[in-house]
Coordinates of C-alpha atoms in Angstrom, one line a residue:
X489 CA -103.1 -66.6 -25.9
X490 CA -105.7 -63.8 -24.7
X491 CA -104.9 -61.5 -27.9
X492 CA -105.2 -64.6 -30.2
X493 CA -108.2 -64.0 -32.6
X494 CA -107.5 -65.9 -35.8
X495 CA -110.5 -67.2 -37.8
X496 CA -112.6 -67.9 -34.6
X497 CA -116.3 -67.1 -34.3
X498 CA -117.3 -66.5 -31.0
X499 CA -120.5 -67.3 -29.0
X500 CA -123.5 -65.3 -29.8
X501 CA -123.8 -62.4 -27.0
X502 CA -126.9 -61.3 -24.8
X503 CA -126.2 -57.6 -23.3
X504 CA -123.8 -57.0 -20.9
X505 CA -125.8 -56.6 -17.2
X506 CA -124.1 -55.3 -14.0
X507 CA -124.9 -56.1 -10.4
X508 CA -127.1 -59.0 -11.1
X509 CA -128.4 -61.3 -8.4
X510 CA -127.6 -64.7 -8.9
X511 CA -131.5 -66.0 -8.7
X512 CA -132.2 -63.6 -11.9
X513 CA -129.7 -65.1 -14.5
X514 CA -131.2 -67.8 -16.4
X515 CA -128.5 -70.5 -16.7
X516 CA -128.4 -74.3 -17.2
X517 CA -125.4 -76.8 -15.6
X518 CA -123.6 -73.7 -13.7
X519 CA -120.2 -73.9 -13.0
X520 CA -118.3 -71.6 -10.7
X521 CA -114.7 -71.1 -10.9
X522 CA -112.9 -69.8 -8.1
X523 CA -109.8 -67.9 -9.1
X524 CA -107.7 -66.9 -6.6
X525 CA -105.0 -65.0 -8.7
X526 CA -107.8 -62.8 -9.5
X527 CA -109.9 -62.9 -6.6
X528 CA -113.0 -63.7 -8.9
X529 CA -115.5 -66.0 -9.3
X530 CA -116.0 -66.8 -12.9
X531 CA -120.3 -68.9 -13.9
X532 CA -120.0 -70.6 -17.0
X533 CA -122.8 -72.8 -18.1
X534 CA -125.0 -73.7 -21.0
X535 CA -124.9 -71.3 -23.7
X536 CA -121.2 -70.6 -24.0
X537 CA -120.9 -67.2 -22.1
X538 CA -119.1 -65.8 -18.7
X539 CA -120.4 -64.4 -15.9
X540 CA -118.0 -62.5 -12.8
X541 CA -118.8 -62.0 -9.5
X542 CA -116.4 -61.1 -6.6
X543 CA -118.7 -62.2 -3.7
X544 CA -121.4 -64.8 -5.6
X545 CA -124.1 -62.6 -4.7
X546 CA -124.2 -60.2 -7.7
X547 CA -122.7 -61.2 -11.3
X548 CA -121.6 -59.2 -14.4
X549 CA -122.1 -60.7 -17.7
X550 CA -122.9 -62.3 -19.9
X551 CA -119.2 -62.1 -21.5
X552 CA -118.5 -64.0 -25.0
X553 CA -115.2 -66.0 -24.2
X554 CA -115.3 -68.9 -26.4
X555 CA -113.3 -68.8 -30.4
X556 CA -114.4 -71.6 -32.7
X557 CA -113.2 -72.6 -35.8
X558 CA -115.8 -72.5 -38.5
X559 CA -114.0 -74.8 -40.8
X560 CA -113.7 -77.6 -37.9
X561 CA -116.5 -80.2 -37.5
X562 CA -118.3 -77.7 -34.9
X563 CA -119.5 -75.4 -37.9
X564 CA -119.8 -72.0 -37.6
X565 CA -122.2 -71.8 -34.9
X566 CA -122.2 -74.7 -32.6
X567 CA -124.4 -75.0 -29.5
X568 CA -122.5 -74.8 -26.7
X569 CA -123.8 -77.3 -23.4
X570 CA -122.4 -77.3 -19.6
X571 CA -118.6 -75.9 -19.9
X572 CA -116.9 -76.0 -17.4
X573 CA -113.6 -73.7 -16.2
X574 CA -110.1 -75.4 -14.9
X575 CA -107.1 -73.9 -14.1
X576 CA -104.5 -76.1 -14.9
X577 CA -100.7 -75.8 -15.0
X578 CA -100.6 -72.3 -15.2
X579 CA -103.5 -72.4 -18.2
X580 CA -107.5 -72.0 -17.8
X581 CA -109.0 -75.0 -19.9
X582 CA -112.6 -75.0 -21.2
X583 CA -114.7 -78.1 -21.1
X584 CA -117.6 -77.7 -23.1
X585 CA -120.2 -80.0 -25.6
X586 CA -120.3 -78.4 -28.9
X587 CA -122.8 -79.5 -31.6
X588 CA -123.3 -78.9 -34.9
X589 CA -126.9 -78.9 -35.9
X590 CA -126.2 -79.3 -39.4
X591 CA -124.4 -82.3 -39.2
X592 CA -126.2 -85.9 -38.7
X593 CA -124.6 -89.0 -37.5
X594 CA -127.2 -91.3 -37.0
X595 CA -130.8 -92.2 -36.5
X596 CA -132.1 -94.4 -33.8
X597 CA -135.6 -95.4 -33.7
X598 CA -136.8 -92.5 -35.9
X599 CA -134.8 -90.0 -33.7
X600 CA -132.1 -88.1 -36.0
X601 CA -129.0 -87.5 -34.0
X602 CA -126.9 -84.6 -34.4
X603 CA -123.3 -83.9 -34.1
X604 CA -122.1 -83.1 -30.4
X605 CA -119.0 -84.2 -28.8
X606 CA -117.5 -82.8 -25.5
X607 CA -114.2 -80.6 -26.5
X608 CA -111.5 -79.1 -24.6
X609 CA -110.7 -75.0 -25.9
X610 CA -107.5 -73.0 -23.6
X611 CA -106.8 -69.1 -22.8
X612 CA -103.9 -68.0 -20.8
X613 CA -107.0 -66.0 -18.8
X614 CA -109.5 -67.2 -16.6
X615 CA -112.2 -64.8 -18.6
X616 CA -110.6 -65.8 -22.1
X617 CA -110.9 -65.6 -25.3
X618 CA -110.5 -69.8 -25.2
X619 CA -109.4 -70.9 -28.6
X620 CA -108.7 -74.8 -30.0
X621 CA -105.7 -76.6 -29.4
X622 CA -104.1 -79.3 -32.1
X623 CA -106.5 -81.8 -31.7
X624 CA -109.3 -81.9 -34.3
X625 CA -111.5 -84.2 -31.9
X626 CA -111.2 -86.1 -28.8
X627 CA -113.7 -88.2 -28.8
X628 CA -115.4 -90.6 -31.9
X629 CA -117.1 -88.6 -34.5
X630 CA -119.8 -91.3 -35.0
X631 CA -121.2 -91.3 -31.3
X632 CA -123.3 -88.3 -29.8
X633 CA -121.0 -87.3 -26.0
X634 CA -121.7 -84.5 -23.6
X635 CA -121.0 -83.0 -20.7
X636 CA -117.2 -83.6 -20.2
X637 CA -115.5 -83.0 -17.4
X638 CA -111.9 -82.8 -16.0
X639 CA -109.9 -85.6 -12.9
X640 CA -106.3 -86.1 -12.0
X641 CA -106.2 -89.8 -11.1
X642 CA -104.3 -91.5 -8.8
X643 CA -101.8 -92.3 -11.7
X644 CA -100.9 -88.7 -12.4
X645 CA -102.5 -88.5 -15.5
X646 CA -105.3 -86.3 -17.3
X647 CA -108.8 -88.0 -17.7
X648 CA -112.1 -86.3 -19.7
X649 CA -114.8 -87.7 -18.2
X650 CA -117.9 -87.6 -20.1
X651 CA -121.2 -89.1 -20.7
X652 CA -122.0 -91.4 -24.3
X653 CA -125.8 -89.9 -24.7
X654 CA -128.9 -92.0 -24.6
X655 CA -130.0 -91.5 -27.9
X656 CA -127.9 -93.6 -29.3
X657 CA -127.2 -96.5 -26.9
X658 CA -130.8 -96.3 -25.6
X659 CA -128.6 -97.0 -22.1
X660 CA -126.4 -93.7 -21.4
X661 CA -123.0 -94.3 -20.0
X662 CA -120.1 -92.7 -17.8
X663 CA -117.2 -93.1 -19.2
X664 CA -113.2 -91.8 -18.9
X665 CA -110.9 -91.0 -21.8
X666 CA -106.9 -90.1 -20.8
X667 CA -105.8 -86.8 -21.8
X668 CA -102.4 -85.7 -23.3
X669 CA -100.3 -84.3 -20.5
X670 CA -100.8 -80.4 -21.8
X671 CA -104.6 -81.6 -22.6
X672 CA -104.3 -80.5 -26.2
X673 CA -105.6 -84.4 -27.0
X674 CA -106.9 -87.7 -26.1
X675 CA -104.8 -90.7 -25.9
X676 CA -106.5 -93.8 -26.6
X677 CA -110.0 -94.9 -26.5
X678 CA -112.3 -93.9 -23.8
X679 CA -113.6 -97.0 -20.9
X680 CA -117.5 -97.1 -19.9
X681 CA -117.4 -96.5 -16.0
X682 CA -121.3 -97.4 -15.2
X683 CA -124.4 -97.4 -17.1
X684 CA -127.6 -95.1 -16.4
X685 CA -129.4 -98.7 -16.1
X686 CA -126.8 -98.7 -13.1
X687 CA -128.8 -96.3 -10.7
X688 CA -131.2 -97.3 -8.4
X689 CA -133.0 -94.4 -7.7
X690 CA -133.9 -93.3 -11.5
X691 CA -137.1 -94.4 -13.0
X692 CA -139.3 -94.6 -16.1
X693 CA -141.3 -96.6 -17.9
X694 CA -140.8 -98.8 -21.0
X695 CA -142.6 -99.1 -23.9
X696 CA -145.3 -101.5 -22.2
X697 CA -145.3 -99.2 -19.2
X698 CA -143.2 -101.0 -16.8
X699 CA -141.0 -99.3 -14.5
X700 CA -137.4 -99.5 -15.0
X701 CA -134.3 -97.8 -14.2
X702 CA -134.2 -94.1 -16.5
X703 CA -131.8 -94.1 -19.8
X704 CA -130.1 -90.7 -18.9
X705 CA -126.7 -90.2 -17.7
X706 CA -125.8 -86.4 -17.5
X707 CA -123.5 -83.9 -15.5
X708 CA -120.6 -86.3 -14.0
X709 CA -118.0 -84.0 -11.3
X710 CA -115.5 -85.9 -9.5
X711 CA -114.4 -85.2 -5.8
X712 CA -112.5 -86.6 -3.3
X713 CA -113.7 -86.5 0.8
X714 CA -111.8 -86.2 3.5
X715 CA -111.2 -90.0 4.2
X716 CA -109.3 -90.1 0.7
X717 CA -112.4 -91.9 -1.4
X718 CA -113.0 -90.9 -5.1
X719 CA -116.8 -90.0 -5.6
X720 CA -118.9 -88.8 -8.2
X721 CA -122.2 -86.8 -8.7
X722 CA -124.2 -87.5 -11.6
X723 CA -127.7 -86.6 -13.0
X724 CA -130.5 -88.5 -14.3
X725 CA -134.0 -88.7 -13.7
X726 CA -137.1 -90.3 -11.5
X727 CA -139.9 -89.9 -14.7
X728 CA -140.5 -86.3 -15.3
X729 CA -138.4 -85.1 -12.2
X730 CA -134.6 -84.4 -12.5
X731 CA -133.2 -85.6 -9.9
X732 CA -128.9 -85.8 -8.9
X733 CA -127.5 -89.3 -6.9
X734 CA -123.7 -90.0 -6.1
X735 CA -121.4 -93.0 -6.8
X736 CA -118.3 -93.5 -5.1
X737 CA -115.1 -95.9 -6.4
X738 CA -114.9 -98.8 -4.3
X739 CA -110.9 -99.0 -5.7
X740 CA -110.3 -95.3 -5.2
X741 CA -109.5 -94.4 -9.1
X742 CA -111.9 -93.8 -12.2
X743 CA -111.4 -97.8 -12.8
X744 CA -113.9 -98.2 -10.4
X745 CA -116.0 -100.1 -9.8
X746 CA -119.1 -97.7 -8.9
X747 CA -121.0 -97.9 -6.2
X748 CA -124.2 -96.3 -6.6
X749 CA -126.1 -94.9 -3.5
X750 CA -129.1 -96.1 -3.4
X751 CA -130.8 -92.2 -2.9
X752 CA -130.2 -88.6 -4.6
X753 CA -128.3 -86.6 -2.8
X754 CA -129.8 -83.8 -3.7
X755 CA -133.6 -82.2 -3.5
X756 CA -135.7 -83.2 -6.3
X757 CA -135.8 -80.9 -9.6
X758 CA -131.8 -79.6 -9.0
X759 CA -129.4 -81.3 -10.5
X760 CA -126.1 -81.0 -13.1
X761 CA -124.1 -79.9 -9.9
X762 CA -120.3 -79.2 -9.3
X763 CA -118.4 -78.3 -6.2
X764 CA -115.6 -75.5 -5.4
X765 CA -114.6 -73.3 -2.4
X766 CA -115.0 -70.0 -1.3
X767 CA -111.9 -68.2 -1.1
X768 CA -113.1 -68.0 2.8
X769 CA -112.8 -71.7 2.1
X770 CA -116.4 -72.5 2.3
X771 CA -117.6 -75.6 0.3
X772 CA -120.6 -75.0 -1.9
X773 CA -122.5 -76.9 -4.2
X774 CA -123.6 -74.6 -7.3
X775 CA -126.7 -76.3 -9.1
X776 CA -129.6 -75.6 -11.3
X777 CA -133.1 -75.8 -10.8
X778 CA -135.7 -77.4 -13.6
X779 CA -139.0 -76.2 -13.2
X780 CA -141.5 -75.7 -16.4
X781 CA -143.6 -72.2 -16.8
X782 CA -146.0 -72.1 -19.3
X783 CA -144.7 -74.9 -21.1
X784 CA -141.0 -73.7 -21.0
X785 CA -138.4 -74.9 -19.4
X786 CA -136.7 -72.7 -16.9
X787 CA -132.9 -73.5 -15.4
X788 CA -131.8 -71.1 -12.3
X789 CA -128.4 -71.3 -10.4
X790 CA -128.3 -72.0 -7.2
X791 CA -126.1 -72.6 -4.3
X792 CA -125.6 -75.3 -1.5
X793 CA -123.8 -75.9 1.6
X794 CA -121.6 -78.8 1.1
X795 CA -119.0 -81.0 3.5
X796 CA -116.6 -83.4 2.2
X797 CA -114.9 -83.6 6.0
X798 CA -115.7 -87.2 6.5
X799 CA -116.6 -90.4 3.7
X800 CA -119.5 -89.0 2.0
X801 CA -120.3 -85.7 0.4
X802 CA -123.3 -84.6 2.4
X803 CA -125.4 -81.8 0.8
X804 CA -127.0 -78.9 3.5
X805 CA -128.7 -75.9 3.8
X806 CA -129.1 -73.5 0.7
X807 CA -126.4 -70.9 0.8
X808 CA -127.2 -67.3 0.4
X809 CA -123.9 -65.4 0.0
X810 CA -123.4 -62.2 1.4
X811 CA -123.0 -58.8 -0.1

């Protein structure tokens, strides 16, 4: 697959850096895969690019690594949100939100809504190219979905988990959709697992300023603890600050039902985390942060101490790796 080119476009590509620390890339939703065949650590993120790092201190990159087809409903330039590396029987698969810009699906209280749907690309190569498989879409073309990510269940199979977005619902959900056993498809429809009105912790306020529980669902990861029980970090926010809670599965599977705790887990204004280990086996938490300077929005990865060892994921010290 890595020499497969076909009529792909790939990402749009910043210049290649060296020895970069990890505080000085600019990167929403990081995900770090930890590839032991190759004894790398390969970012991906928002944006659609690759960074490489053999100790998580300093990074290489950006690296273009993602082949679309133009002619597919993703156009031939799609945005590219939160992907997302998994090795999986002997394959690297790329979970990634894709949107086309140009398409429109619906409109929803004045709000045009473009087309975006969570997609899953494959390379034979943990750093690519990642290319389609046969499936034109996985999920419905008429809904806007995001942020899909990947869980074995307890029945063997494949799942995409992924989040139906706010703007259409007006009440974001988690929901779970079965893969086809290669995951070149989905099978079925997909299941609602909770709603964003769900959470305790998130806030906003309504249209007559009353406080209620916030609309967004964003950034699901599953995870299991030591003790055997099925959890899941998720992302929302309390009014302007974004803010990361957990939920575990009272049954143990993706059926549920979620159990919200009632506070984040995490420090206020991180959020869109995952988890992996070290190859010294360490368990970190890789986040971003969400600050705004000068009225932009700024997204920085950043680490975590983590610890699955009993029946919660508890969430420590910042980790600073070591050169």
């Amino acid at each position: 697959m890595s020499g497969f080119l076909g009529p792909y476009q790939q990402a749009q590509v910043r210049p290649l850096r060296t020895n970069v620390p990890l505080d000085s890339i600019v990167l929403s939703d990081p995900a770090i895969l930890a590839d032991r065949p190759t004894n790398t650590y390969y970012m991906t993120g928002t944006g659609g690019l690759l960074w490489k790092s053999k100790n998580l201190s300093r990074w290489d990159g950006p690296y273009k690594v993602t082949q679309t087809d133009p002619a597919s409903w993703m156009g031939p330039n799609p945005m590219i949100w939160a992907a997302e590396l998994h090795a999986y029987k002997n394959k690297y698969y790329y979970f990634a939100t894709f949107t086309n810009r140009a398409v429109k699906i619906d409109t929803v209280k004045g709000r045009e809504i473009e087309r975006r749907a969570s997609h899953v690309l494959v390379s034979d190569t943990p750093d690519g190219p990642y290319v389609p498989m046969q499936e034109a879409t996985y999920l419905p073309a008429d809904i806007p979905t995001l942020d899909g990510t990947f869980w074995v269940d307890k029945d063997g199979k494949p799942y995409m988990v992924y989040c139906y977005e706010w703007l259409q619902n007006l009440n974001g959900t988690i929901e779970k959709i079965e893969l086809k056993p290669d995951l070149s498809g989905s099978v079925g429809k997909g299941k609602v697992l909770f709603r964003a009105s769900d959470s305790p912790w998130s806030r906003e306020k309504d249209e007559a300023g009353k406080d209620k529980p916030n609309k967004v669902t964003d950034g699901p990861y599953l995870f299991n603890t030591g003790t055997g029980r099925l959890g899941m970090i998720w992302t929302s926010w309390i009014y302007d600050v974004y803010t990361q809670g957990v939920a575990y599965s009272a049954s143990g599977t993706l059926d549920g039902p979620w159990l919200q705790d009632p506070d984040p887990i995490t420090l206020p204004n991180f959020g869109h985390g995952m988890l992996f280990r070290t190859f010294g086996g360490k368990l970190l938490m890789s986040v971003h942060s969400h600050k705004s300077v000068n009225g932009r929005t700024v997204r920085v990865p950043h680490l975590f101490e983590a610890d699955l060892s009993g029946d919660k994921l508890v969430i420590g010290k910042p980790y600073v790796p070591v050169e």
